[in-house]
Short mmCIF file of C-alpha atoms and ligand atoms in Angstrom, two decimals:
data_model
loop_
_atom_site.label_atom_id
_atom_site.label_comp_id
_atom_site.label_asym_id
_atom_site.label_seq_id
_atom_site.Cartn_x
_atom_site.Cartn_y
_atom_site.Cartn_z
CA MET C 126 5.91 -17.83 -24.08
CA GLY C 127 4.85 -15.56 -21.21
CA LEU C 128 1.46 -14.85 -19.69
CA GLN C 129 -0.01 -13.12 -22.75
CA GLY C 130 -2.62 -14.88 -24.87
CA LYS C 131 -3.02 -14.04 -28.56
CA LYS C 132 -5.39 -11.06 -28.18
CA THR C 133 -3.48 -9.71 -25.22
CA LYS C 134 -0.26 -9.81 -27.21
CA GLU C 135 -1.84 -7.88 -30.10
CA MET C 136 -3.48 -5.35 -27.82
CA TYR C 137 -0.25 -4.85 -25.87
CA GLN C 138 1.67 -4.18 -29.08
CA ARG C 139 -0.95 -1.53 -29.87
CA ALA C 140 -0.53 -0.02 -26.38
CA MET C 141 3.22 0.24 -26.80
CA LYS C 142 2.81 2.41 -29.89
CA VAL C 143 1.15 5.20 -27.90
CA ILE C 144 1.89 4.64 -24.20
CA PRO C 145 5.53 4.35 -23.03
CA HIS C 146 6.04 0.61 -22.47
CA GLY C 147 2.27 0.13 -22.80
CA VAL C 148 1.49 0.96 -19.17
CA ASN C 149 0.34 4.04 -17.27
CA SER C 150 2.45 3.21 -14.23
CA ASN C 151 5.89 1.57 -14.37
CA PHE C 152 4.91 -0.85 -11.60
CA ARG C 153 2.50 -2.52 -14.05
CA TYR C 154 5.23 -3.34 -16.54
CA TRP C 155 6.13 -7.03 -16.34
CA GLY C 156 8.10 -7.12 -19.60
CA GLU C 157 6.98 -7.52 -23.19
CA ASN C 158 5.52 -11.02 -22.80
CA ASP C 159 3.96 -10.91 -19.35
CA THR C 160 2.26 -7.50 -19.12
CA LEU C 161 -1.47 -8.17 -19.20
CA VAL C 162 -4.38 -6.25 -20.70
CA ILE C 163 -7.51 -6.62 -18.59
CA GLU C 164 -11.02 -6.59 -19.97
CA ARG C 165 -13.06 -6.49 -16.77
CA GLY C 166 -13.35 -7.40 -13.11
CA GLN C 167 -16.23 -8.65 -11.01
CA GLY C 168 -16.02 -9.47 -7.30
CA ALA C 169 -12.81 -11.39 -6.60
CA TYR C 170 -12.13 -12.10 -10.28
CA ILE C 171 -10.53 -10.42 -13.25
CA TRP C 172 -10.55 -11.44 -16.91
CA ASP C 173 -7.87 -10.55 -19.41
CA ILE C 174 -8.87 -9.78 -22.96
CA ASP C 175 -8.23 -13.37 -23.99
CA GLY C 176 -10.99 -14.31 -21.54
CA LYS C 177 -8.68 -15.93 -19.00
CA GLN C 178 -10.22 -15.68 -15.53
CA SER C 179 -8.10 -15.24 -12.40
CA ILE C 180 -8.78 -14.93 -8.70
CA ASP C 181 -7.29 -11.53 -8.02
CA TYR C 182 -4.97 -11.14 -5.02
CA ARG C 183 -3.26 -8.03 -6.39
CA LEU C 184 -6.50 -6.05 -6.24
CA ALA C 185 -4.93 -3.12 -8.07
CA PHE C 186 -2.12 -2.96 -5.43
CA GLY C 187 -4.65 -3.03 -2.62
CA PRO C 188 -7.59 -0.67 -3.15
CA ILE C 189 -10.27 -3.24 -3.98
CA ILE C 190 -11.35 -4.02 -0.42
CA LEU C 191 -14.91 -5.09 -1.33
CA GLY C 192 -14.52 -6.57 -4.80
CA HIS C 193 -14.34 -5.36 -8.37
CA ALA C 194 -17.38 -3.45 -9.68
CA TYR C 195 -19.03 -3.78 -6.27
CA PRO C 196 -22.72 -3.12 -7.03
CA ALA C 197 -23.57 -0.83 -4.09
CA VAL C 198 -20.54 1.37 -4.79
CA THR C 199 -21.17 1.50 -8.53
CA ALA C 200 -24.82 2.40 -7.96
CA LYS C 201 -23.99 5.22 -5.55
CA VAL C 202 -21.46 6.71 -7.97
CA GLN C 203 -23.83 6.39 -10.92
CA GLU C 204 -26.61 8.13 -9.07
CA ALA C 205 -24.36 10.89 -7.72
CA ILE C 206 -22.69 11.82 -11.01
CA GLU C 207 -26.05 12.41 -12.68
CA GLY C 208 -25.95 15.70 -10.78
CA GLY C 209 -22.49 16.76 -11.98
CA THR C 210 -19.00 15.89 -10.78
CA LEU C 211 -17.05 19.02 -9.86
CA PHE C 212 -18.03 22.51 -8.73
CA ALA C 213 -15.14 24.25 -6.95
CA TRP C 214 -17.47 24.53 -3.95
CA THR C 215 -18.06 22.23 -1.02
CA THR C 216 -20.68 19.50 -1.57
CA PRO C 217 -22.80 17.65 1.01
CA LEU C 218 -21.04 14.42 -0.03
CA GLU C 219 -17.64 15.81 1.02
CA ILE C 220 -19.00 16.73 4.44
CA GLU C 221 -20.62 13.32 4.81
CA VAL C 222 -17.39 11.50 3.89
CA ALA C 223 -15.28 13.64 6.22
CA GLU C 224 -17.73 12.98 9.08
CA LYS C 225 -17.63 9.25 8.44
CA ILE C 226 -13.80 9.19 8.33
CA CYS C 227 -13.55 11.23 11.55
CA LYS C 228 -15.90 8.79 13.28
CA MET C 229 -14.35 5.58 11.93
CA CYS C 230 -10.69 6.59 12.30
CA LYS C 231 -11.03 8.80 15.39
CA VAL C 232 -9.37 11.77 13.74
CA ASP C 233 -10.38 15.41 14.25
CA LYS C 234 -10.17 16.79 10.72
CA VAL C 235 -9.85 15.55 7.15
CA ARG C 236 -8.89 17.06 3.81
CA LEU C 237 -9.70 15.02 0.74
CA THR C 238 -7.40 14.54 -2.19
CA ASN C 239 -7.05 12.05 -5.06
CA SER C 240 -4.08 9.71 -4.67
CA GLY C 241 -1.70 8.36 -2.07
CA THR C 242 1.12 10.46 -3.48
CA GLU C 243 -0.90 13.65 -3.13
CA ALA C 244 -1.81 12.74 0.43
CA THR C 245 1.77 12.05 1.56
CA MET C 246 3.06 15.13 -0.29
CA HIS C 247 0.60 17.38 1.52
CA ALA C 248 1.21 15.67 4.86
CA LEU C 249 4.93 16.36 4.59
CA ARG C 250 4.32 20.01 3.77
CA ILE C 251 1.89 20.40 6.67
CA ALA C 252 4.46 18.85 9.02
CA ARG C 253 7.16 21.21 7.79
CA ALA C 254 4.91 24.24 8.11
CA HIS C 255 3.77 23.12 11.55
CA THR C 256 7.29 22.68 12.93
CA GLY C 257 9.27 25.18 10.87
CA ARG C 258 11.78 22.38 10.22
CA GLU C 259 12.75 20.90 6.86
CA LYS C 260 14.20 17.38 7.17
CA PHE C 261 12.27 14.20 7.80
CA ILE C 262 12.89 10.58 8.74
CA LYS C 263 11.60 7.67 6.70
CA PHE C 264 12.48 3.98 6.87
CA GLU C 265 14.43 1.89 4.38
CA GLY C 266 12.17 -0.07 2.06
CA GLN C 267 9.13 2.06 2.68
CA TYR C 268 7.26 3.54 -0.23
CA HIS C 269 5.32 6.75 0.15
CA GLY C 270 4.52 7.58 -3.47
CA MET C 271 6.05 9.45 -6.35
CA LEU C 272 7.19 12.66 -4.65
CA ASP C 273 10.95 13.29 -5.10
CA TYR C 274 11.53 13.53 -1.35
CA PHE C 275 10.24 10.02 -0.68
CA MET C 276 11.97 8.17 -3.50
CA PHE C 277 15.15 7.21 -1.67
CA SER C 278 16.18 3.74 -0.45
CA ASN C 279 12.80 2.19 -0.99
CA ALA C 280 12.47 -1.47 -1.91
CA SER C 281 13.30 -0.85 -5.58
CA VAL C 282 16.95 0.09 -5.06
CA PRO C 283 19.65 -2.62 -4.98
CA ILE C 284 20.11 -3.75 -1.39
CA SER C 285 23.88 -3.74 -1.83
CA SER C 286 23.78 0.03 -2.45
CA ILE C 287 22.22 1.28 0.80
CA GLY C 288 25.33 1.08 2.97
CA SER C 289 25.61 -0.07 6.55
CA ARG C 290 22.91 -0.15 9.20
CA THR C 291 24.82 2.38 11.31
CA ASN C 292 25.53 4.71 8.42
CA PRO C 293 22.84 4.17 5.75
CA ILE C 294 23.25 5.70 2.29
CA ASN C 295 20.30 7.47 0.68
CA VAL C 296 19.93 5.91 -2.75
CA PRO C 297 17.48 7.48 -5.23
CA MET C 298 15.05 5.06 -6.86
CA THR C 299 15.02 7.00 -10.09
CA SER C 300 16.84 9.41 -12.34
CA GLY C 301 15.43 12.90 -12.41
CA ILE C 302 15.63 13.85 -8.73
CA PRO C 303 17.63 17.03 -8.06
CA LYS C 304 20.79 16.31 -6.06
CA ALA C 305 19.95 18.81 -3.33
CA ILE C 306 16.78 16.95 -2.34
CA VAL C 307 18.77 14.25 -0.57
CA GLU C 308 19.81 16.79 2.06
CA TYR C 309 16.29 16.69 3.49
CA VAL C 310 15.92 12.93 3.76
CA ILE C 311 17.03 10.64 6.58
CA ASN C 312 16.54 6.93 5.88
CA LEU C 313 16.82 4.55 8.80
CA PRO C 314 16.38 0.78 9.22
CA TYR C 315 12.82 -0.19 10.19
CA ASN C 316 12.23 -1.60 13.68
CA ASP C 317 15.54 -0.25 15.02
CA VAL C 318 14.52 1.88 18.00
CA ASP C 319 18.10 2.52 19.17
CA ARG C 320 19.20 3.83 15.79
CA LEU C 321 16.08 6.01 15.56
CA GLU C 322 16.54 7.43 19.04
CA ALA C 323 20.17 8.27 18.37
CA GLU C 324 19.27 10.09 15.16
CA VAL C 325 16.45 12.06 16.74
CA ARG C 326 18.52 13.00 19.78
CA ALA C 327 21.31 14.30 17.56
CA HIS C 328 19.22 16.20 14.98
CA TRP C 329 15.73 16.82 16.38
CA GLY C 330 15.91 20.57 15.79
CA GLU C 331 15.99 19.94 12.04
CA ILE C 332 13.39 17.15 11.85
CA ALA C 333 9.83 18.04 10.89
CA ALA C 334 8.36 14.55 10.58
CA ILE C 335 8.80 10.84 11.01
CA ILE C 336 6.77 9.12 8.31
CA VAL C 337 6.08 5.44 8.76
CA GLU C 338 4.16 2.69 7.01
CA PRO C 339 2.76 0.91 10.10
CA ILE C 340 3.06 -2.38 8.23
CA MET C 341 5.67 -2.49 5.46
CA GLY C 342 3.10 -2.95 2.73
CA ASN C 343 5.73 -2.53 0.06
CA VAL C 344 8.13 -5.09 1.53
CA GLY C 345 5.95 -8.16 1.92
CA SER C 346 4.04 -6.79 4.94
CA ILE C 347 6.89 -6.79 7.46
CA MET C 348 5.30 -6.08 10.84
CA PRO C 349 6.35 -3.44 13.35
CA GLU C 350 7.96 -5.11 16.37
CA LYS C 351 6.27 -4.54 19.69
CA GLY C 352 7.11 -1.05 20.86
CA PHE C 353 8.39 0.33 17.55
CA LEU C 354 5.39 2.51 16.65
CA GLU C 355 5.07 3.46 20.33
CA ALA C 356 8.72 4.57 20.31
CA ILE C 357 8.09 6.79 17.27
CA ARG C 358 5.08 8.26 19.07
CA ALA C 359 7.10 8.97 22.20
CA LEU C 360 10.00 10.54 20.31
CA CYS C 361 7.64 12.75 18.31
CA ASP C 362 5.98 13.92 21.54
CA LYS C 363 9.28 14.58 23.26
CA TYR C 364 10.93 16.47 20.42
CA GLY C 365 7.96 18.24 18.82
CA ILE C 366 8.14 16.18 15.63
CA VAL C 367 5.02 15.42 13.56
CA MET C 368 4.28 11.70 13.32
CA ILE C 369 2.82 10.75 9.94
CA MET C 370 1.34 7.28 9.60
CA ASP C 371 1.15 6.42 5.95
CA GLU C 372 -1.95 4.25 5.93
CA VAL C 373 -2.37 4.27 2.16
CA LYS C 374 -2.24 0.46 2.21
CA THR C 375 -3.37 -0.34 5.76
CA GLY C 376 -6.17 2.25 6.03
CA PHE C 377 -9.70 0.80 6.08
CA ARG C 378 -8.13 -2.57 5.24
CA ILE C 379 -6.55 -4.08 8.35
CA ALA C 380 -9.33 -2.70 10.60
CA LYS C 381 -12.10 -0.13 10.26
CA GLY C 382 -9.86 2.43 11.94
CA GLY C 383 -6.74 1.15 10.14
CA ALA C 384 -3.38 0.75 11.83
CA GLN C 385 -4.12 3.39 14.46
CA GLU C 386 -6.89 1.15 15.75
CA TYR C 387 -5.07 -2.13 15.09
CA PHE C 388 -1.88 -1.14 16.95
CA GLY C 389 -3.46 1.32 19.37
CA VAL C 390 -1.07 4.13 18.43
CA LYS C 391 -2.38 7.54 17.50
CA SER C 392 -0.56 9.56 14.88
CA ASP C 393 -0.55 13.32 14.36
CA LEU C 394 -1.26 13.01 10.65
CA VAL C 395 -2.52 9.98 8.73
CA THR C 396 -2.67 9.46 4.99
CA TYR C 397 -5.37 7.31 3.42
CA ALA C 398 -6.11 6.31 -0.16
CA LYS C 399 -6.61 2.87 -1.67
CA SER C 400 -9.35 1.03 0.28
CA LEU C 401 -11.21 4.27 0.95
CA GLY C 402 -12.51 4.24 -2.63
CA ASN C 403 -12.61 0.53 -3.57
CA GLY C 404 -10.87 1.47 -6.82
CA PHE C 405 -12.24 4.98 -7.31
CA PRO C 406 -9.63 7.72 -7.02
CA ILE C 407 -9.93 9.30 -3.61
CA ALA C 408 -7.45 9.88 -0.81
CA ALA C 409 -7.28 11.82 2.43
CA ILE C 410 -4.96 13.58 4.84
CA ALA C 411 -6.38 13.39 8.32
CA GLY C 412 -5.27 13.96 11.86
CA LYS C 413 -5.26 15.98 15.00
CA GLU C 414 -6.98 19.35 15.07
CA GLU C 415 -3.85 21.27 16.01
CA VAL C 416 -1.75 19.88 13.17
CA MET C 417 -4.46 19.86 10.49
CA MET C 418 -5.31 23.48 11.26
CA THR C 419 -1.79 24.42 10.15
CA ILE C 420 -3.60 24.60 6.80
CA GLN C 421 -4.54 28.27 6.42
CA PRO C 422 -5.94 29.94 3.31
CA GLY C 423 -3.34 32.37 1.99
CA GLN C 424 -0.67 31.10 4.37
CA MET C 425 -0.26 27.34 4.27
CA ALA C 426 -1.45 25.69 1.10
CA HIS C 427 -3.48 22.63 0.46
CA GLY C 428 -5.47 22.53 -2.76
CA GLY C 429 -6.43 20.64 -5.87
CA THR C 430 -8.99 21.07 -8.62
CA TYR C 431 -10.26 17.52 -8.21
CA SER C 432 -10.04 17.27 -4.41
CA GLY C 433 -13.37 16.08 -3.04
CA ASN C 434 -14.86 15.45 -6.49
CA VAL C 435 -18.24 13.74 -6.65
CA VAL C 436 -16.98 10.51 -8.25
CA GLY C 437 -14.49 9.72 -5.50
CA THR C 438 -16.57 11.00 -2.61
CA ALA C 439 -19.68 9.10 -3.71
CA ALA C 440 -17.61 5.92 -3.86
CA ALA C 441 -16.03 6.58 -0.45
CA SER C 442 -19.40 7.31 1.07
CA ALA C 443 -20.72 3.91 -0.08
CA VAL C 444 -17.52 2.08 0.95
CA LEU C 445 -17.55 3.61 4.44
CA ASP C 446 -21.18 2.58 4.97
CA ILE C 447 -20.45 -0.99 3.92
CA LEU C 448 -17.36 -1.17 6.14
CA ALA C 449 -19.42 0.16 9.05
CA ASN C 450 -22.42 -2.13 8.60
CA GLU C 451 -21.25 -5.42 7.10
CA PRO C 452 -18.81 -8.06 8.34
CA VAL C 453 -16.14 -7.02 5.83
CA HIS C 454 -13.11 -7.28 8.07
CA SER C 455 -14.17 -10.44 9.90
CA THR C 456 -14.86 -12.19 6.58
CA ILE C 457 -11.56 -11.13 5.07
CA ASN C 458 -9.69 -12.09 8.25
CA LYS C 459 -11.26 -15.54 8.35
CA HIS C 460 -10.27 -16.26 4.74
CA GLY C 461 -6.83 -14.68 5.10
CA LYS C 462 -6.03 -16.70 8.22
CA LEU C 463 -7.03 -19.89 6.47
CA LEU C 464 -4.85 -19.09 3.48
CA MET C 465 -1.84 -18.17 5.61
CA SER C 466 -2.02 -21.25 7.81
CA ARG C 467 -2.78 -23.78 5.08
CA MET C 468 -0.20 -22.34 2.68
CA GLY C 469 2.33 -22.53 5.51
CA GLU C 470 1.46 -26.17 6.12
CA ILE C 471 1.75 -27.02 2.43
CA LEU C 472 5.21 -25.45 2.30
CA SER C 473 6.26 -27.24 5.51
CA GLU C 474 5.01 -30.59 4.22
CA ALA C 475 7.12 -30.03 1.11
CA GLY C 476 10.16 -29.17 3.24
CA ILE C 477 10.40 -25.61 1.88
CA ALA C 478 11.66 -23.03 4.36
CA HIS C 479 9.34 -20.05 4.61
CA ALA C 480 8.17 -17.24 6.86
CA PHE C 481 4.81 -15.47 6.77
CA MET C 482 4.39 -11.79 7.52
CA GLY C 483 1.62 -9.26 7.84
CA VAL C 484 -2.04 -9.65 8.67
CA PRO C 485 -4.75 -11.72 6.96
CA ALA C 486 -6.06 -8.78 4.92
CA MET C 487 -2.58 -8.14 3.48
CA PHE C 488 -0.04 -10.87 4.06
CA GLY C 489 3.24 -11.81 2.49
CA PHE C 490 5.77 -14.59 2.79
CA VAL C 491 9.38 -15.20 1.97
CA LEU C 492 10.96 -18.46 0.97
CA GLY C 493 14.37 -19.77 1.97
CA ILE C 494 14.31 -18.42 5.55
CA ASP C 495 12.25 -19.47 8.54
CA GLN C 496 12.16 -16.28 10.61
CA PRO C 497 9.99 -13.33 9.50
CA PRO C 498 12.24 -10.44 8.40
CA THR C 499 12.12 -7.26 10.48
CA ASP C 500 13.51 -4.79 7.96
CA LEU C 501 14.54 -4.40 4.33
CA ARG C 502 18.00 -5.81 5.03
CA SER C 503 16.84 -9.05 6.63
CA TYR C 504 14.11 -9.38 3.99
CA HIS C 505 16.77 -9.75 1.33
CA LYS C 506 18.08 -12.91 3.01
CA GLY C 507 14.98 -14.60 1.54
CA ASN C 508 14.97 -16.26 -1.87
CA LEU C 509 13.00 -13.73 -3.93
CA GLU C 510 13.62 -15.48 -7.24
CA GLN C 511 12.14 -18.70 -5.90
CA TYR C 512 9.06 -16.73 -4.85
CA GLU C 513 8.69 -15.26 -8.31
CA HIS C 514 8.97 -18.71 -9.84
CA LEU C 515 6.16 -19.96 -7.60
CA ALA C 516 3.97 -16.90 -8.16
CA MET C 517 4.32 -17.10 -11.96
CA LYS C 518 3.16 -20.71 -11.85
CA LEU C 519 0.16 -19.70 -9.72
CA ILE C 520 -0.70 -16.92 -12.15
CA GLU C 521 -0.58 -19.39 -15.02
CA LEU C 522 -3.08 -21.51 -13.05
CA GLY C 523 -5.49 -18.60 -12.59
CA ILE C 524 -4.50 -17.47 -9.09
CA GLN C 525 -3.04 -13.99 -9.27
CA PRO C 526 -0.82 -12.65 -6.50
CA ASP C 527 1.92 -10.27 -7.55
CA ALA C 528 4.99 -12.05 -8.89
CA ASP C 529 7.08 -9.66 -6.84
CA ALA C 530 7.31 -10.94 -3.27
CA ARG C 531 7.38 -7.38 -1.96
CA GLU C 532 3.70 -6.90 -2.86
CA PRO C 533 1.46 -8.52 -0.26
CA TRP C 534 -1.48 -10.79 -1.06
CA PHE C 535 -4.57 -8.59 -0.75
CA LEU C 536 -7.98 -10.05 0.02
CA CYS C 537 -11.41 -8.65 -0.75
CA TYR C 538 -14.83 -9.15 0.84
CA SER C 539 -16.12 -10.84 -2.33
CA LEU C 540 -13.59 -13.69 -2.04
CA SER C 541 -15.53 -16.85 -1.14
CA GLU C 542 -14.64 -20.00 0.75
CA GLN C 543 -14.67 -21.82 -2.57
CA ASP C 544 -12.16 -19.33 -3.95
CA VAL C 545 -9.93 -19.97 -0.95
CA ALA C 546 -10.21 -23.74 -1.47
CA GLN C 547 -9.39 -23.36 -5.15
CA THR C 548 -6.42 -21.15 -4.32
CA LEU C 549 -5.05 -23.75 -1.90
CA GLU C 550 -5.49 -26.53 -4.41
CA LYS C 551 -3.55 -24.57 -7.05
CA PHE C 552 -0.95 -23.56 -4.47
CA GLU C 553 -0.26 -27.18 -3.70
CA GLN C 554 0.04 -27.85 -7.41
CA SER C 555 2.39 -24.91 -8.03
CA ILE C 556 4.94 -25.70 -5.39
CA GLU C 557 5.96 -28.62 -7.59
CA VAL C 558 7.99 -26.03 -9.56
CA LEU C 559 10.13 -25.49 -6.48
CA LYS C 560 10.88 -29.16 -6.11
CA SER C 561 11.99 -29.72 -9.69
N1 PMP Y 231 2.03 5.25 0.38
C1 PMP Y 231 1.98 3.91 0.40
C2 PMP Y 231 2.22 3.20 1.69
C3 PMP Y 231 1.70 3.18 -0.78
O1 PMP Y 231 1.67 1.85 -0.73
C4 PMP Y 231 1.46 3.89 -1.96
C5 PMP Y 231 1.15 3.19 -3.27
N2 PMP Y 231 1.45 1.86 -3.34
C6 PMP Y 231 1.52 5.29 -1.93
C7 PMP Y 231 1.79 5.93 -0.74
C8 PMP Y 231 1.26 6.10 -3.17
O2 PMP Y 231 -0.07 6.02 -3.53
P1 PMP Y 231 -0.54 6.34 -5.02
O3 PMP Y 231 -0.01 5.25 -5.88
O4 PMP Y 231 -2.03 6.36 -4.92
O5 PMP Y 231 0.02 7.66 -5.38
#
């Protein structure tokens, strides 16, 4: 059967003739019967081309912080593009957006780019150029985009393949990565300060950067334990390593100033994307003056034909104003808290073991265990199949989280109290599938 209605099925068959597997990103492929074709979105809702309406908690993997087709953002973009979209010169909009980011995120300098992958790629190069070192540390399960260097031991590789905690194995997520790349990558378990310290002490002279997702937004929103981000900060200071906070998911979402503000830890470089544009393609590399000024024309490259284009910058300019002036985060937090607590109660009442993770703006939960996981390894003790079963039932009922437990539930400003109530009602209904 699957999730596809009649029109969706036909349209998807058409897509498969010209687009590999009918999708423009592998993460959107849910198999031949469940991959959807979407007609439009408005506020907290999306409609597939069969006209089925869903409350959207995937929000395009996080970017839609305000709501789909948010009128003030659409209007600003429409007005701005009347005057052209790209000039290979600086525009006033770029300056405005950079000023707003510096103010909101308390960073010294910003370079704009187009996607999370571009931002993390440039951040890694800046860190290498800044330190003159070539290796970097990342954490198991974390996703930093499609650059070869980052695609090892993220949440898509079989957990049985990544070796022991004391001697982790770097496992590539994909074919097509040159063998030599692995030499530059050190993957360590998240939240393990002792293991991190030992690695840094032994190899600091080779390590350019420690890149960290401050909340594991690609593993169900596992939280950093108290002191973990602070320990990274301290090690980076002590050993001259560049700290890169990958805030592609957390930026502008968990607080105005993102994870730096939320956790009170300042990074050397920060990468932003998703919520900065509410669905328009814009991203940023930001950070401290000294590190950002490693970028030097003719010496240390950062570039891109579309960087700072009018479409993305106009959207970001509108988004940043709304985040600054409206109760976006307090509204999202109120609704997210309600969902987390009531969903937890419903599961408890049904006698289903569960643990919630993350923050109200991007939360996750695992079934089958009652303690929140602290890293990729403990996360896999949860019953991920049971989660998928539950999520697929919810999707059938018009509530759309990702079926993959690793993707958090994302909330937008347009989500109403009624939507929350409807979600809870359907949630209660769907957990019946776990009892049978
Ligand atoms: N970093 C993080 C933390 C992400 O979650 C993602 C995307 N999910 C990326 C980087 C890559 O961003 P993009 O898909 O825009 O290239």
